[in-house]
Coordinates of C-alpha atoms in Angstrom, one line a residue:
X1 CA 101.7 45.8 138.4
X2 CA 98.5 45.0 136.7
X3 CA 97.3 46.4 133.4
X4 CA 93.8 46.7 132.0
X5 CA 93.8 46.7 128.2
X6 CA 91.8 48.3 126.0
X7 CA 91.4 48.0 122.5
X8 CA 92.7 51.4 120.8
X9 CA 89.4 53.6 120.9
X10 CA 87.5 56.3 118.8
X11 CA 87.2 59.9 119.6
X12 CA 83.6 59.4 120.5
X13 CA 81.4 60.7 123.2
X14 CA 78.6 63.2 122.6
X15 CA 76.9 61.8 125.9
X16 CA 80.5 62.5 127.8
X17 CA 81.0 65.9 126.9
X18 CA 77.5 66.6 128.3
X19 CA 78.4 64.9 131.3
X20 CA 81.3 66.5 131.5
X21 CA 80.1 70.0 131.5
X22 CA 78.0 69.3 135.0
X23 CA 81.4 69.2 136.9
X24 CA 81.5 72.9 137.0
X25 CA 78.1 72.4 139.0
X26 CA 79.4 70.4 141.4
X27 CA 81.5 71.2 144.6
X28 CA 84.9 69.1 144.7
X29 CA 85.2 66.7 147.4
X30 CA 87.6 66.3 150.2
X31 CA 89.0 68.8 152.7
X32 CA 90.4 72.2 152.1
X33 CA 93.9 70.4 152.1
X34 CA 94.9 70.5 148.3
X35 CA 98.4 69.5 149.2
X36 CA 99.2 65.5 148.7
X37 CA 100.6 63.9 152.2
X38 CA 103.0 61.7 149.9
X39 CA 105.9 63.9 150.3
X40 CA 109.9 63.0 150.2
X41 CA 112.9 64.4 150.9
X42 CA 113.8 67.2 148.2
X43 CA 117.5 66.4 146.9
X44 CA 119.7 66.8 143.7
X45 CA 118.5 63.5 142.7
X46 CA 114.8 64.1 143.7
X47 CA 114.3 67.8 143.2
X48 CA 110.3 67.6 143.3
X49 CA 110.3 65.6 146.8
X50 CA 108.6 62.2 145.6
X51 CA 108.0 59.8 148.3
X52 CA 109.8 56.8 147.0
X53 CA 107.3 54.2 148.2
X54 CA 103.8 56.1 147.5
X55 CA 101.7 54.5 145.2
X56 CA 101.0 56.3 141.8
X57 CA 97.8 55.9 139.7
X58 CA 97.6 56.9 136.0
X59 CA 94.8 56.9 133.9
X60 CA 95.1 57.3 130.0
X61 CA 92.4 58.0 127.4
X62 CA 92.7 55.2 125.0
X63 CA 92.3 57.0 121.6
X64 CA 94.3 57.6 118.7
X65 CA 97.4 57.3 120.7
X66 CA 96.7 54.0 122.3
X67 CA 98.0 53.3 125.8
X68 CA 101.3 51.4 125.0
X69 CA 103.4 54.8 125.2
X70 CA 102.1 55.3 129.1
X71 CA 103.4 51.7 130.1
X72 CA 106.8 52.8 128.7
X73 CA 106.7 56.1 130.6
X74 CA 105.7 54.2 133.8
X75 CA 108.3 51.7 133.4
X76 CA 110.9 54.5 133.3
X77 CA 109.2 56.2 136.5
X78 CA 109.2 52.4 138.4
X79 CA 113.0 52.3 137.5
X80 CA 113.5 55.5 139.5
X81 CA 111.0 54.8 142.2
X82 CA 111.0 50.9 142.6
X83 CA 109.3 50.6 145.6
X84 CA 106.3 52.5 143.9
X85 CA 103.3 50.5 142.9
X86 CA 101.9 51.9 139.9
X87 CA 98.2 51.6 139.0
X88 CA 97.5 51.9 135.1
X89 CA 94.1 52.1 133.5
X90 CA 92.7 53.2 130.0
X91 CA 89.6 54.5 128.8
X92 CA 87.8 56.2 126.1
X93 CA 85.1 57.6 128.6
X94 CA 87.2 59.8 130.7
X95 CA 84.2 62.0 132.0
X96 CA 82.1 59.1 132.6
X97 CA 84.9 57.4 134.4
X98 CA 86.6 60.1 136.4
X99 CA 84.2 62.8 137.0
X100 CA 82.6 61.3 140.4
X101 CA 85.8 60.5 141.6
X102 CA 86.9 64.4 141.4
X103 CA 83.4 65.1 143.0
X104 CA 84.4 62.6 145.7
X105 CA 87.9 63.9 146.0
X106 CA 89.4 60.9 145.0
X107 CA 91.1 61.2 142.0
X108 CA 94.1 59.8 139.9
X109 CA 97.5 61.1 140.3
X110 CA 97.7 61.9 136.7
X111 CA 94.9 62.1 134.3
X112 CA 95.3 61.8 130.4
X113 CA 92.2 64.5 129.8
X114 CA 91.7 63.8 126.3
X115 CA 89.1 62.5 123.5
X116 CA 85.3 63.2 122.9
X117 CA 84.8 62.5 126.7
X118 CA 87.2 64.8 127.8
X119 CA 86.3 66.4 131.5
X120 CA 85.3 70.0 130.6
X121 CA 88.6 72.2 131.6
X122 CA 86.3 75.1 132.4
X123 CA 84.8 73.2 135.4
X124 CA 88.0 71.5 136.6
X125 CA 89.7 75.2 136.6
X126 CA 87.0 77.3 138.1
X127 CA 87.1 74.5 141.0
X128 CA 90.5 74.5 141.8
X129 CA 90.7 70.7 140.9
X130 CA 94.1 71.1 139.1
X131 CA 97.5 71.6 140.5
X132 CA 99.8 74.6 139.1
X133 CA 102.4 73.0 137.0
X134 CA 105.0 75.9 137.5
X135 CA 107.0 73.9 140.0
X136 CA 107.5 71.4 137.3
X137 CA 108.4 74.0 134.9
X138 CA 111.1 75.3 137.0
X139 CA 112.7 72.0 137.8
X140 CA 115.5 70.5 136.6
X141 CA 115.4 68.4 133.4
X142 CA 115.7 65.0 133.9
X143 CA 118.6 65.2 130.9
X144 CA 120.3 68.0 132.0
X145 CA 119.9 69.4 135.7
X146 CA 121.5 73.0 134.5
X147 CA 118.4 73.2 132.2
X148 CA 114.9 73.8 133.5
X149 CA 112.1 71.6 132.1
X150 CA 110.5 75.1 130.5
X151 CA 113.5 75.4 128.5
X152 CA 113.1 72.0 127.4
X153 CA 109.3 73.0 125.6
X154 CA 108.5 74.0 122.4
X155 CA 107.1 77.5 122.1
X156 CA 103.5 77.9 122.7
X157 CA 102.9 74.9 124.9
X158 CA 102.9 77.0 128.2
X159 CA 100.4 79.1 126.6
X160 CA 98.0 76.9 125.6
X161 CA 98.0 74.9 129.0
X162 CA 97.6 78.2 131.2
X163 CA 94.2 79.5 132.4
X164 CA 94.5 82.7 134.7
X165 CA 98.6 82.9 134.3
X166 CA 98.8 79.3 135.9
X167 CA 100.1 76.6 133.8
X168 CA 97.6 73.6 134.6
X169 CA 97.5 71.4 131.6
X170 CA 100.7 69.7 129.7
X171 CA 99.9 69.2 126.0
X172 CA 102.3 66.5 125.6
X173 CA 101.6 65.8 121.7
X174 CA 102.8 68.5 119.5
X175 CA 100.0 68.4 116.4
X176 CA 100.2 70.3 113.3
X177 CA 96.5 70.4 111.6
X178 CA 96.1 71.0 108.0
X179 CA 94.9 69.1 104.8
X180 CA 96.2 65.9 104.4
X181 CA 96.3 64.1 100.9
X182 CA 98.3 61.0 99.4
X183 CA 101.4 61.5 97.4
X184 CA 101.4 58.7 95.8
X185 CA 97.7 59.3 94.3
X186 CA 98.8 62.9 93.5
X187 CA 101.9 61.9 91.5
X188 CA 100.1 59.3 89.6
X189 CA 97.7 61.6 88.7
X190 CA 100.0 64.6 87.6
X191 CA 98.3 66.9 90.4
X192 CA 99.8 69.3 92.6
X193 CA 98.6 70.5 95.9
X194 CA 97.1 73.9 95.6
X195 CA 98.4 76.8 97.3
X196 CA 95.2 79.2 96.4
X197 CA 91.6 78.6 97.1
X198 CA 91.1 79.2 93.2
X199 CA 93.8 76.5 92.6
X200 CA 91.9 74.1 95.2
X201 CA 88.6 74.5 93.3
X202 CA 90.4 73.9 89.9
X203 CA 91.4 70.8 91.1
X204 CA 88.5 69.4 92.8
X205 CA 87.2 69.5 89.2
X206 CA 89.6 67.5 88.2
X207 CA 89.8 65.2 90.9
X208 CA 85.8 64.9 90.5
X209 CA 86.2 64.1 86.7
X210 CA 88.4 61.4 87.7
X211 CA 85.8 59.7 89.7
X212 CA 87.1 60.5 93.1
X213 CA 85.6 62.5 95.6
X214 CA 87.8 65.7 96.3
X215 CA 87.3 65.8 99.9
X216 CA 85.8 63.7 102.7
X217 CA 85.0 64.8 106.3
X218 CA 83.6 63.0 109.6
X219 CA 79.9 64.4 109.3
X220 CA 79.3 63.1 113.5
X221 CA 82.3 65.5 113.8
X222 CA 81.8 68.2 111.7
X223 CA 84.0 70.3 113.6
X224 CA 86.9 69.1 111.9
X225 CA 85.7 70.9 109.2
X226 CA 85.9 74.0 110.9
X227 CA 89.5 74.0 111.1
X228 CA 90.4 74.6 108.0
X229 CA 87.7 77.5 108.1
X230 CA 89.3 79.2 110.8
X231 CA 93.0 78.5 109.8
X232 CA 92.0 80.3 106.4
X233 CA 90.3 83.0 108.4
X234 CA 93.4 83.6 110.8
X235 CA 95.8 83.8 107.5
X236 CA 93.6 86.1 105.6
X237 CA 92.8 88.6 108.4
X238 CA 95.5 88.0 110.9
X239 CA 96.0 86.4 114.5
X240 CA 94.0 89.3 115.8
X241 CA 90.9 87.8 114.0
X242 CA 91.5 84.2 116.0
X243 CA 92.2 86.2 119.2
X244 CA 88.7 87.9 118.7
X245 CA 87.3 84.6 118.5
X246 CA 89.2 83.4 121.6
X247 CA 88.0 86.4 123.7
X248 CA 84.3 85.9 122.7
X249 CA 84.1 89.6 121.5
X250 CA 81.2 90.5 120.1
X251 CA 80.8 89.7 116.2
X252 CA 84.1 88.1 116.4
X253 CA 82.6 85.0 114.1
X254 CA 81.2 87.5 111.6
X255 CA 84.4 89.1 111.0
X256 CA 84.9 89.4 107.0
X257 CA 87.7 87.2 107.2
X258 CA 85.8 84.3 108.8
X259 CA 82.7 84.9 106.5
X260 CA 85.3 84.5 103.4
X261 CA 86.8 81.5 104.7
X262 CA 83.4 80.3 105.6
X263 CA 82.2 80.8 102.1
X264 CA 84.9 79.1 100.5
X265 CA 84.3 75.9 102.3
X266 CA 80.7 76.0 101.8
X267 CA 81.8 75.8 98.1
X268 CA 82.9 72.2 98.4
X269 CA 79.4 71.3 99.3
X270 CA 77.7 73.6 96.8
X271 CA 79.8 72.1 94.1
X272 CA 79.4 68.7 95.0
X273 CA 83.0 68.5 95.9
X274 CA 82.3 66.2 99.4
X275 CA 82.0 62.8 99.1
X276 CA 78.3 61.3 99.6
X277 CA 77.2 59.9 102.6
X278 CA 80.4 61.8 104.5
X279 CA 77.2 63.0 106.8
X280 CA 76.9 59.8 108.4
X281 CA 80.5 59.0 109.0
X282 CA 82.4 59.1 112.1
X283 CA 86.1 60.3 111.8
X284 CA 87.5 56.9 111.7
X285 CA 85.2 56.0 108.4
X286 CA 85.8 59.1 106.9
X287 CA 89.6 58.6 107.1
X288 CA 89.5 55.0 106.0
X289 CA 87.7 56.0 103.1
X290 CA 90.5 58.3 102.3
X291 CA 93.0 55.9 103.0
X292 CA 91.2 53.6 100.3
X293 CA 91.5 56.2 98.0
X294 CA 87.9 57.2 97.6
X295 CA 88.8 60.8 98.4
X296 CA 91.6 62.8 97.6
X297 CA 91.7 65.4 100.9
X298 CA 90.7 65.1 104.3
X299 CA 90.9 67.6 107.4
X300 CA 93.1 66.2 110.2
X301 CA 95.4 66.6 112.7
X302 CA 98.9 64.7 112.8
X303 CA 97.7 61.8 114.9
X304 CA 96.0 60.8 111.7
X305 CA 99.2 58.4 110.4
X306 CA 98.8 56.6 114.1
X307 CA 95.4 56.3 114.0
X308 CA 94.9 54.9 110.6
X309 CA 97.9 52.7 110.4
X310 CA 96.1 49.4 110.4
X311 CA 94.1 50.2 107.2
X312 CA 96.9 52.6 105.4
X313 CA 98.3 51.1 102.0
X314 CA 102.4 50.7 102.6
X315 CA 102.5 52.8 99.3
X316 CA 99.8 55.3 100.2
X317 CA 102.8 58.1 101.5
X318 CA 100.4 60.4 103.3
X319 CA 101.4 64.1 103.5
X320 CA 99.9 67.1 105.3
X321 CA 99.9 70.7 103.7
X322 CA 98.7 73.8 105.3
X323 CA 95.1 75.3 103.9
X324 CA 95.2 77.2 100.7
X325 CA 95.6 81.0 100.9
X326 CA 92.0 82.8 100.1
X327 CA 93.9 85.7 98.4
X328 CA 97.0 86.9 97.1
X329 CA 96.9 89.5 99.9
X330 CA 96.2 87.3 103.4
X331 CA 98.3 88.8 106.2
X332 CA 100.1 85.3 106.6
X333 CA 101.7 83.2 104.3
X334 CA 100.5 80.3 102.6
X335 CA 103.3 78.1 104.7
X336 CA 101.6 79.2 107.9
X337 CA 99.3 76.5 109.5
X338 CA 97.7 75.7 112.9
X339 CA 100.4 73.9 115.5
X340 CA 99.5 73.6 118.8
X341 CA 100.1 70.9 122.1
X342 CA 97.4 68.6 122.1
X343 CA 96.6 65.4 124.6
X344 CA 96.5 67.2 127.9
X345 CA 98.0 65.6 131.0
X346 CA 96.8 67.1 134.5
X347 CA 97.6 66.4 138.2
X348 CA 94.7 66.8 140.4
X349 CA 95.0 68.9 143.3
X350 CA 93.0 66.1 145.4
X351 CA 95.3 63.1 144.0
X352 CA 97.2 61.0 146.9
X353 CA 100.5 61.8 145.3
X354 CA 100.8 65.1 143.5
X355 CA 104.8 65.0 144.2
X356 CA 104.8 61.8 142.0
X357 CA 102.2 63.0 139.5
X358 CA 104.7 66.1 139.1
X359 CA 107.8 63.6 138.5
X360 CA 105.8 61.2 136.0
X361 CA 105.5 64.4 133.9
X362 CA 109.3 65.1 134.3
X363 CA 110.0 61.6 133.1
X364 CA 107.4 62.3 130.3
X365 CA 109.4 65.2 129.1
X366 CA 113.0 63.4 129.0
X367 CA 114.5 63.0 125.9
X368 CA 114.0 59.1 126.5
X369 CA 110.1 59.4 127.4
X370 CA 109.6 62.0 124.5
X371 CA 111.6 60.0 121.7
X372 CA 109.8 57.0 122.8
X373 CA 106.4 58.3 122.2
X374 CA 107.3 59.5 118.7
X375 CA 108.6 56.1 117.8
X376 CA 105.4 54.2 119.5
X377 CA 102.7 56.2 118.2
X378 CA 104.3 58.7 114.8
X379 CA 103.6 61.7 116.7
X380 CA 105.9 64.6 117.8
X381 CA 106.0 65.7 121.1
X382 CA 106.3 69.0 123.0
X383 CA 110.0 68.6 123.8
X384 CA 112.5 70.6 121.7
X385 CA 114.4 67.9 119.5
X386 CA 113.3 64.8 120.7
X387 CA 112.3 63.6 117.2
X388 CA 115.9 63.7 116.0
X389 CA 117.5 60.7 114.8
X390 CA 114.3 58.5 114.6
X391 CA 113.0 56.9 111.3
X392 CA 109.6 58.7 110.8
X393 CA 106.9 57.5 108.7
X394 CA 105.7 59.4 105.8
X395 CA 103.1 61.1 107.5
X396 CA 105.3 62.6 110.5
X397 CA 108.0 63.2 108.1
X398 CA 105.8 65.3 106.2
X399 CA 104.8 67.1 109.5
X400 CA 108.4 68.0 110.2
X401 CA 108.5 69.5 106.8
X402 CA 105.5 71.4 107.3
X403 CA 107.1 72.7 110.4
X404 CA 110.4 73.9 109.0
X405 CA 108.6 75.4 106.0
X406 CA 106.5 77.6 108.3
X407 CA 109.6 79.3 109.6
X408 CA 108.0 80.3 113.1
X409 CA 104.5 81.4 111.4
X410 CA 102.8 78.5 113.0
X411 CA 99.7 79.5 114.9
X412 CA 96.7 78.0 116.9
X413 CA 93.5 79.2 118.8
X414 CA 92.2 78.7 122.5
X415 CA 88.7 79.2 122.2
X416 CA 88.4 75.2 122.0
X417 CA 90.1 74.9 125.2
X418 CA 88.6 78.0 126.9
X419 CA 85.2 77.0 126.2
X420 CA 85.2 73.2 125.0
X421 CA 81.7 73.0 124.6
X422 CA 81.0 75.8 122.3
X423 CA 83.2 73.7 120.0
X424 CA 82.3 70.3 120.7
X425 CA 78.6 71.1 120.7
X426 CA 77.9 74.4 118.7
X427 CA 80.3 74.8 116.0
X428 CA 80.1 71.1 115.3
X429 CA 76.4 71.2 115.1
X430 CA 76.6 74.5 112.9
X431 CA 79.2 72.8 110.5
X432 CA 77.1 69.6 110.2
X433 CA 74.3 72.1 108.9
X434 CA 76.8 74.1 106.6
X435 CA 78.4 71.0 104.7
X436 CA 74.7 69.5 104.2
X437 CA 73.7 73.0 102.7
X438 CA 70.8 73.3 105.4
X439 CA 72.4 76.7 106.1
X440 CA 74.8 79.1 104.1
X441 CA 78.0 80.5 105.1
X442 CA 76.4 84.0 106.5
X443 CA 73.9 81.7 108.4
X444 CA 76.8 79.9 109.9
X445 CA 78.7 82.8 111.0
X446 CA 75.4 84.2 112.6
X447 CA 74.9 80.9 114.3
X448 CA 78.1 80.5 115.7
X449 CA 78.3 84.0 116.8
X450 CA 75.0 83.4 118.6
X451 CA 76.5 80.3 120.4
X452 CA 79.6 82.5 121.4
X453 CA 77.5 85.4 122.6
X454 CA 75.5 83.0 124.9
X455 CA 78.8 81.7 126.5
X456 CA 80.0 85.6 126.8
X457 CA 76.8 86.2 128.6
X458 CA 76.2 83.3 130.8
X459 CA 77.6 84.1 134.4
X460 CA 77.9 80.5 135.1
X461 CA 80.8 80.4 132.5
X462 CA 84.3 81.2 133.6
X463 CA 85.8 83.6 131.1
X464 CA 89.7 83.9 130.0
X465 CA 91.5 86.6 128.2
X466 CA 94.0 86.1 125.6
X467 CA 96.3 88.6 125.1

């Protein structure tokens, strides 16, 4: 089995996003038979009917998690099916690499459709390019045949991967989003993480006085700073505020909770609490500045620890916390945070080995497959209990503490999955202007709402409804 090794990549690809959007306008190639010809005999040991000698092609996004974890999963698959030849490749540019193959009707069997150059799910779904993973959910788990795969998954994983009631995308990693800081820095300065916005501003003044930038952010990917705005808005106004945004409802982005949250984070720019020069940085550059102690806070997801492992000082002790509460009457508690599945895996309908693709995901969802992923990349998976007994790094240990403290109040939004370009292009651009003070919070709400309205009114954009 040959591997093409790529260096650990960056989440990069504005050009790829633009390219990805064209898929919706292209007819999928191939004939009308979307079922793979590679079929084997169904049995207790082979519930998905995998053809044991059918080749399997896997393409991995080589980003923050790298590709080594996938090689371990492939080895597990090959142990079960030793006659199967596995072709592995990785790329930072999923859309540029694979979009022509989808159009030609010759996609791989498994795709990690992630990163800045992800193929737009809206196009894939509307063209019927993705296999319904419902059969996988109802298959017996690899560890316990008496338990279905669906019963091994964390809550919300099926929701975030479902479109029009069909489970089409397995978001394998479980990502917690929040505000990150260094426990070492905070303890050395006697600082406490702020639970309210007033406390945040007061602490930012102290941090700036100490000669450290209170916040840094990736100006080239400014949407990272939309995450705390939406998290704060959801906590202030409740989940219905988030659902209205997901459903492209009129004036959803101009809700008073969204406006209040945008004004709070705009204050960071107005008061000079953002690191000078951050507007020109990408995510790795800004995160590296944070790791070097040049800034106290950064907004990111729980892949941060793995992504920064080569530059993080041994005693840095990174930690994550929820966004501060905006008021004393927020509808959600301070401990509520955005938590959701990420790192989507798909099985194309036109793959030559659909059965094998489903089985590969079943292998990934085993306790062995999931715990191995956590050990290799310092990220939790969507599999219940798979992180138990594993020695976790400071960042991931902090994430598990965040999850436990939330007591089931974690929430997420889906608009960025339903309408990827709305976040990756429009919200991203609006945030770039907000944090450089070219527009204010009210104008930010207006600008993003106008973009959301365009998506809502565009007949070429497939719409989804979140209940």
